[in-house]
PDB file of C-alpha atoms in Angstrom:
ATOM      1  CA  UNK A   9      48.477 137.203 180.150  1.00  0.00           C
ATOM      2  CA  UNK A  10      44.823 137.934 180.892  1.00  0.00           C
ATOM      3  CA  UNK A  11      42.987 139.427 177.958  1.00  0.00           C
ATOM      4  CA  UNK A  12      40.927 142.541 178.642  1.00  0.00           C
ATOM      5  CA  UNK A  13      37.305 142.882 177.662  1.00  0.00           C
ATOM      6  CA  UNK A  14      37.147 144.664 174.279  1.00  0.00           C
ATOM      7  CA  UNK A  15      36.096 148.306 174.322  1.00  0.00           C
ATOM      8  CA  UNK A  16      33.161 149.543 172.258  1.00  0.00           C
ATOM      9  CA  UNK A  17      35.560 151.483 170.041  1.00  0.00           C
ATOM     10  CA  UNK A  18      37.631 148.371 169.295  1.00  0.00           C
ATOM     11  CA  UNK A  19      34.503 146.393 168.536  1.00  0.00           C
ATOM     12  CA  UNK A  20      33.126 149.172 166.335  1.00  0.00           C
ATOM     13  CA  UNK A  21      36.389 149.364 164.401  1.00  0.00           C
ATOM     14  CA  UNK A  22      36.431 145.630 163.843  1.00  0.00           C
ATOM     15  CA  UNK A  23      32.802 145.508 162.708  1.00  0.00           C
ATOM     16  CA  UNK A  24      33.260 148.550 160.448  1.00  0.00           C
ATOM     17  CA  UNK A  25      36.295 147.128 158.655  1.00  0.00           C
ATOM     18  CA  UNK A  26      34.522 143.773 158.312  1.00  0.00           C
ATOM     19  CA  UNK A  27      31.431 145.372 156.765  1.00  0.00           C
ATOM     20  CA  UNK A  28      33.501 147.562 154.433  1.00  0.00           C
ATOM     21  CA  UNK A  29      35.556 144.544 153.322  1.00  0.00           C
ATOM     22  CA  UNK A  30      32.365 142.603 152.641  1.00  0.00           C
ATOM     23  CA  UNK A  31      30.868 145.481 150.641  1.00  0.00           C
ATOM     24  CA  UNK A  32      34.069 145.894 148.626  1.00  0.00           C
ATOM     25  CA  UNK A  33      34.132 142.176 147.864  1.00  0.00           C
ATOM     26  CA  UNK A  34      30.482 142.246 146.795  1.00  0.00           C
ATOM     27  CA  UNK A  35      31.136 145.302 144.630  1.00  0.00           C
ATOM     28  CA  UNK A  36      34.051 143.575 142.892  1.00  0.00           C
ATOM     29  CA  UNK A  37      31.932 140.450 142.403  1.00  0.00           C
ATOM     30  CA  UNK A  38      29.147 142.595 140.945  1.00  0.00           C
ATOM     31  CA  UNK A  39      31.556 144.218 138.489  1.00  0.00           C
ATOM     32  CA  UNK A  40      32.774 140.826 137.303  1.00  0.00           C
ATOM     33  CA  UNK A  41      29.320 139.270 137.333  1.00  0.00           C
ATOM     34  CA  UNK A  42      27.688 142.069 135.355  1.00  0.00           C
ATOM     35  CA  UNK A  43      30.473 141.970 132.791  1.00  0.00           C
ATOM     36  CA  UNK A  44      30.244 138.188 132.363  1.00  0.00           C
ATOM     37  CA  UNK A  45      26.446 138.167 132.228  1.00  0.00           C
ATOM     38  CA  UNK A  46      26.365 141.206 129.967  1.00  0.00           C
ATOM     39  CA  UNK A  47      28.935 139.733 127.598  1.00  0.00           C
ATOM     40  CA  UNK A  48      26.862 136.559 127.314  1.00  0.00           C
ATOM     41  CA  UNK A  49      23.644 138.467 126.650  1.00  0.00           C
ATOM     42  CA  UNK A  50      25.148 141.409 124.804  1.00  0.00           C
ATOM     43  CA  UNK A  51      23.773 143.952 127.293  1.00  0.00           C
ATOM     44  CA  UNK A  52      26.987 144.966 129.086  1.00  0.00           C
ATOM     45  CA  UNK A  53      27.629 148.637 128.280  1.00  0.00           C
ATOM     46  CA  UNK A  54      30.949 149.913 129.676  1.00  0.00           C
ATOM     47  CA  UNK A  55      31.710 153.603 129.973  1.00  0.00           C
ATOM     48  CA  UNK A  56      34.884 155.653 130.033  1.00  0.00           C
ATOM     49  CA  UNK A  57      35.639 159.145 131.240  1.00  0.00           C
ATOM     50  CA  UNK A  58      37.958 161.033 128.908  1.00  0.00           C
ATOM     51  CA  UNK A  59      39.140 164.591 128.530  1.00  0.00           C
ATOM     52  CA  UNK A  60      39.299 166.526 125.292  1.00  0.00           C
ATOM     53  CA  UNK A  61      40.243 169.782 123.674  1.00  0.00           C
ATOM     54  CA  UNK A  62      37.089 170.451 121.624  1.00  0.00           C
ATOM     55  CA  UNK A  63      37.808 170.862 117.938  1.00  0.00           C
ATOM     56  CA  UNK A  64      35.007 173.366 117.528  1.00  0.00           C
ATOM     57  CA  UNK A  65      32.661 175.128 119.899  1.00  0.00           C
ATOM     58  CA  UNK A  66      28.972 175.559 119.197  1.00  0.00           C
ATOM     59  CA  UNK A  67      29.423 179.281 119.753  1.00  0.00           C
ATOM     60  CA  UNK A  68      32.669 181.261 119.894  1.00  0.00           C
ATOM     61  CA  UNK A  69      33.797 182.501 123.278  1.00  0.00           C
ATOM     62  CA  UNK A  70      33.523 186.239 123.989  1.00  0.00           C
ATOM     63  CA  UNK A  71      36.649 188.326 123.384  1.00  0.00           C
ATOM     64  CA  UNK A  72      39.175 187.914 126.175  1.00  0.00           C
ATOM     65  CA  UNK A  73      38.004 184.400 127.132  1.00  0.00           C
ATOM     66  CA  UNK A  74      40.109 181.318 126.400  1.00  0.00           C
ATOM     67  CA  UNK A  75      39.531 177.627 127.019  1.00  0.00           C
ATOM     68  CA  UNK A  76      42.491 176.710 129.242  1.00  0.00           C
ATOM     69  CA  UNK A  77      41.409 173.331 130.641  1.00  0.00           C
ATOM     70  CA  UNK A  78      40.434 169.992 129.222  1.00  0.00           C
ATOM     71  CA  UNK A  79      36.744 169.202 129.125  1.00  0.00           C
ATOM     72  CA  UNK A  80      35.647 165.923 130.797  1.00  0.00           C
ATOM     73  CA  UNK A  81      33.349 163.731 128.734  1.00  0.00           C
ATOM     74  CA  UNK A  82      31.685 160.452 129.730  1.00  0.00           C
ATOM     75  CA  UNK A  83      31.575 157.999 126.831  1.00  0.00           C
ATOM     76  CA  UNK A  84      29.262 154.989 126.730  1.00  0.00           C
ATOM     77  CA  UNK A  85      30.379 152.142 124.480  1.00  0.00           C
ATOM     78  CA  UNK A  86      27.106 150.831 123.045  1.00  0.00           C
ATOM     79  CA  UNK A  87      28.602 147.933 121.109  1.00  0.00           C
ATOM     80  CA  UNK A  88      31.865 147.169 122.908  1.00  0.00           C
ATOM     81  CA  UNK A  89      34.340 144.644 121.592  1.00  0.00           C
ATOM     82  CA  UNK A  90      35.578 141.831 123.887  1.00  0.00           C
ATOM     83  CA  UNK A  91      38.828 143.758 124.385  1.00  0.00           C
ATOM     84  CA  UNK A  92      36.936 146.893 125.423  1.00  0.00           C
ATOM     85  CA  UNK A  93      34.857 144.888 127.886  1.00  0.00           C
ATOM     86  CA  UNK A  94      37.964 143.324 129.414  1.00  0.00           C
ATOM     87  CA  UNK A  95      39.812 146.632 129.674  1.00  0.00           C
ATOM     88  CA  UNK A  96      36.790 148.347 131.226  1.00  0.00           C
ATOM     89  CA  UNK A  97      36.437 145.606 133.871  1.00  0.00           C
ATOM     90  CA  UNK A  98      40.161 145.723 134.673  1.00  0.00           C
ATOM     91  CA  UNK A  99      40.049 149.508 135.144  1.00  0.00           C
ATOM     92  CA  UNK A 100      37.159 149.133 137.576  1.00  0.00           C
ATOM     93  CA  UNK A 101      38.647 146.202 139.496  1.00  0.00           C
ATOM     94  CA  UNK A 102      42.171 147.420 140.229  1.00  0.00           C
ATOM     95  CA  UNK A 103      41.177 150.123 142.756  1.00  0.00           C
ATOM     96  CA  UNK A 104      38.775 147.673 144.439  1.00  0.00           C
ATOM     97  CA  UNK A 105      41.529 145.086 144.829  1.00  0.00           C
ATOM     98  CA  UNK A 106      43.774 147.644 146.507  1.00  0.00           C
ATOM     99  CA  UNK A 107      40.969 148.769 148.832  1.00  0.00           C
ATOM    100  CA  UNK A 108      40.181 145.150 149.705  1.00  0.00           C
ATOM    101  CA  UNK A 109      43.824 144.448 150.571  1.00  0.00           C
ATOM    102  CA  UNK A 110      44.005 147.524 152.823  1.00  0.00           C
ATOM    103  CA  UNK A 111      40.741 146.633 154.557  1.00  0.00           C
ATOM    104  CA  UNK A 112      41.885 143.037 155.106  1.00  0.00           C
ATOM    105  CA  UNK A 113      45.005 144.227 156.909  1.00  0.00           C
ATOM    106  CA  UNK A 114      43.089 146.866 158.883  1.00  0.00           C
ATOM    107  CA  UNK A 115      40.564 144.214 159.906  1.00  0.00           C
ATOM    108  CA  UNK A 116      43.412 142.094 161.265  1.00  0.00           C
ATOM    109  CA  UNK A 117      44.685 145.061 163.247  1.00  0.00           C
ATOM    110  CA  UNK A 118      41.217 145.798 164.616  1.00  0.00           C
ATOM    111  CA  UNK A 119      40.712 142.160 165.559  1.00  0.00           C
ATOM    112  CA  UNK A 120      43.940 142.074 167.565  1.00  0.00           C
ATOM    113  CA  UNK A 121      42.951 145.297 169.371  1.00  0.00           C
ATOM    114  CA  UNK A 122      39.539 143.813 170.114  1.00  0.00           C
ATOM    115  CA  UNK A 123      41.250 140.734 171.551  1.00  0.00           C
ATOM    116  CA  UNK A 124      43.373 142.968 173.791  1.00  0.00           C
ATOM    117  CA  UNK A 125      46.751 141.975 172.305  1.00  0.00           C
ATOM    118  CA  UNK A 126      47.756 144.480 169.602  1.00  0.00           C
ATOM    119  CA  UNK A 127      51.522 144.492 170.220  1.00  0.00           C
ATOM    120  CA  UNK A 128      52.386 141.275 168.411  1.00  0.00           C
ATOM    121  CA  UNK A 129      54.597 140.205 165.543  1.00  0.00           C
ATOM    122  CA  UNK A 130      51.553 139.754 163.295  1.00  0.00           C
ATOM    123  CA  UNK A 131      50.637 143.428 163.622  1.00  0.00           C
ATOM    124  CA  UNK A 132      54.183 144.494 162.841  1.00  0.00           C
ATOM    125  CA  UNK A 133      53.918 142.541 159.594  1.00  0.00           C
ATOM    126  CA  UNK A 134      50.477 143.990 158.882  1.00  0.00           C
ATOM    127  CA  UNK A 135      51.697 147.547 159.345  1.00  0.00           C
ATOM    128  CA  UNK A 136      54.685 146.972 157.085  1.00  0.00           C
ATOM    129  CA  UNK A 137      52.428 145.493 154.411  1.00  0.00           C
ATOM    130  CA  UNK A 138      50.117 148.485 154.709  1.00  0.00           C
ATOM    131  CA  UNK A 139      53.128 150.727 154.252  1.00  0.00           C
ATOM    132  CA  UNK A 140      54.050 148.836 151.080  1.00  0.00           C
ATOM    133  CA  UNK A 141      50.501 149.091 149.761  1.00  0.00           C
ATOM    134  CA  UNK A 142      50.433 152.868 150.251  1.00  0.00           C
ATOM    135  CA  UNK A 143      53.986 153.581 149.115  1.00  0.00           C
ATOM    136  CA  UNK A 144      54.261 151.054 146.282  1.00  0.00           C
ATOM    137  CA  UNK A 145      50.902 149.401 145.600  1.00  0.00           C
ATOM    138  CA  UNK A 146      48.957 152.643 145.247  1.00  0.00           C
ATOM    139  CA  UNK A 147      51.309 154.305 142.698  1.00  0.00           C
ATOM    140  CA  UNK A 148      51.510 151.037 140.743  1.00  0.00           C
ATOM    141  CA  UNK A 149      47.710 150.763 140.712  1.00  0.00           C
ATOM    142  CA  UNK A 150      47.337 154.359 139.484  1.00  0.00           C
ATOM    143  CA  UNK A 151      49.956 153.824 136.761  1.00  0.00           C
ATOM    144  CA  UNK A 152      48.509 150.527 135.510  1.00  0.00           C
ATOM    145  CA  UNK A 153      44.961 151.927 135.572  1.00  0.00           C
ATOM    146  CA  UNK A 154      46.092 154.907 133.510  1.00  0.00           C
ATOM    147  CA  UNK A 155      47.836 152.651 130.990  1.00  0.00           C
ATOM    148  CA  UNK A 156      44.734 150.478 130.662  1.00  0.00           C
ATOM    149  CA  UNK A 157      42.568 153.564 130.179  1.00  0.00           C
ATOM    150  CA  UNK A 158      44.915 154.873 127.498  1.00  0.00           C
ATOM    151  CA  UNK A 159      44.804 151.464 125.815  1.00  0.00           C
ATOM    152  CA  UNK A 160      41.014 151.597 125.890  1.00  0.00           C
ATOM    153  CA  UNK A 161      41.081 155.047 124.289  1.00  0.00           C
ATOM    154  CA  UNK A 162      43.115 153.674 121.377  1.00  0.00           C
ATOM    155  CA  UNK A 163      40.241 151.285 120.596  1.00  0.00           C
ATOM    156  CA  UNK A 164      37.753 154.147 120.172  1.00  0.00           C
ATOM    157  CA  UNK A 165      36.772 155.494 116.771  1.00  0.00           C
ATOM    158  CA  UNK A 166      38.130 158.854 115.696  1.00  0.00           C
ATOM    159  CA  UNK A 167      35.929 161.540 117.246  1.00  0.00           C
ATOM    160  CA  UNK A 168      35.486 165.136 115.993  1.00  0.00           C
ATOM    161  CA  UNK A 169      36.519 166.497 119.365  1.00  0.00           C
ATOM    162  CA  UNK A 170      40.128 167.378 118.895  1.00  0.00           C
ATOM    163  CA  UNK A 171      42.760 165.575 120.949  1.00  0.00           C
ATOM    164  CA  UNK A 172      41.372 163.124 123.506  1.00  0.00           C
ATOM    165  CA  UNK A 173      42.893 161.263 126.423  1.00  0.00           C
ATOM    166  CA  UNK A 174      41.982 159.754 129.751  1.00  0.00           C
ATOM    167  CA  UNK A 175      41.569 161.791 132.890  1.00  0.00           C
ATOM    168  CA  UNK A 176      44.856 162.179 134.726  1.00  0.00           C
ATOM    169  CA  UNK A 177      44.939 160.474 138.115  1.00  0.00           C
ATOM    170  CA  UNK A 178      47.596 162.285 140.113  1.00  0.00           C
ATOM    171  CA  UNK A 179      49.274 160.212 142.797  1.00  0.00           C
ATOM    172  CA  UNK A 180      48.036 161.520 146.131  1.00  0.00           C
ATOM    173  CA  UNK A 181      50.849 162.725 148.369  1.00  0.00           C
ATOM    174  CA  UNK A 182      48.743 161.916 151.437  1.00  0.00           C
ATOM    175  CA  UNK A 183      48.728 158.224 150.466  1.00  0.00           C
ATOM    176  CA  UNK A 184      52.519 158.262 150.348  1.00  0.00           C
ATOM    177  CA  UNK A 185      52.673 160.002 153.717  1.00  0.00           C
ATOM    178  CA  UNK A 186      50.279 157.399 155.117  1.00  0.00           C
ATOM    179  CA  UNK A 187      52.610 154.665 153.879  1.00  0.00           C
ATOM    180  CA  UNK A 188      55.568 156.312 155.581  1.00  0.00           C
ATOM    181  CA  UNK A 189      53.516 156.621 158.759  1.00  0.00           C
ATOM    182  CA  UNK A 190      52.658 152.910 158.623  1.00  0.00           C
ATOM    183  CA  UNK A 191      56.334 151.981 158.431  1.00  0.00           C
ATOM    184  CA  UNK A 192      57.158 154.241 161.384  1.00  0.00           C
ATOM    185  CA  UNK A 193      54.262 152.812 163.380  1.00  0.00           C
ATOM    186  CA  UNK A 194      55.464 149.308 162.553  1.00  0.00           C
ATOM    187  CA  UNK A 195      58.835 150.135 164.074  1.00  0.00           C
ATOM    188  CA  UNK A 196      57.113 151.480 167.199  1.00  0.00           C
ATOM    189  CA  UNK A 197      55.174 148.222 167.499  1.00  0.00           C
ATOM    190  CA  UNK A 198      58.333 146.187 166.883  1.00  0.00           C
ATOM    191  CA  UNK A 199      60.135 148.128 169.619  1.00  0.00           C
ATOM    192  CA  UNK A 200      57.238 147.577 172.024  1.00  0.00           C
ATOM    193  CA  UNK A 201      57.227 143.878 171.178  1.00  0.00           C
ATOM    194  CA  UNK A 202      60.945 143.583 171.935  1.00  0.00           C
ATOM    195  CA  UNK A 203      60.469 145.364 175.253  1.00  0.00           C
ATOM    196  CA  UNK A 204      57.634 143.042 176.221  1.00  0.00           C
ATOM    197  CA  UNK A 205      59.695 139.984 175.311  1.00  0.00           C
ATOM    198  CA  UNK A 206      62.583 141.302 177.421  1.00  0.00           C
ATOM    199  CA  UNK A 207      60.278 141.873 180.392  1.00  0.00           C
ATOM    200  CA  UNK A 208      58.681 138.458 180.058  1.00  0.00           C
ATOM    201  CA  UNK A 209      62.134 136.882 179.739  1.00  0.00           C
ATOM    202  CA  UNK A 210      63.256 138.354 183.059  1.00  0.00           C
ATOM    203  CA  UNK A 211      60.225 137.065 184.972  1.00  0.00           C
TER     204      UNK A 211
END
């Protein structure tokens, strides 16, 4: 089968996913590197976003006004313990690992399109893995990140801010729909692959 010359859109998609994957990898390396270097020199200062019900307000609210939502607060841990450093790095790395895995698979898809042969068994596998990442990997990442954040909160000193907790990361329904769409698209590709094999087998 003669391969077609790649279109500018296919080439742009391949280059974009490659650049984004490289940037994500560099970002993850920077997170690890800064934590390691900072731990050795004592300059690594992690931060954590929490929410709180304030114990007391500087000034009372006017009559008829109530505080009905949690207040976000960014905490900076000036003298973090080794456990706090490790937890902070893990919280920052987990989303990057998921993004890197998605970009790696998308880059493979873009490369096959650029080569003019997208309907192959490799792309069926890539699409199914993308579906798993969106349907299973993403909720697992959100859950583990939340647990690590809650663990980090337990290492904080008692603050005069009322009840505190980490910000709630709600699982995005669009990510789950994207995962379902990837599985359906994988079946479309698998069906097209079977048709092509049948046609080639009759020639």
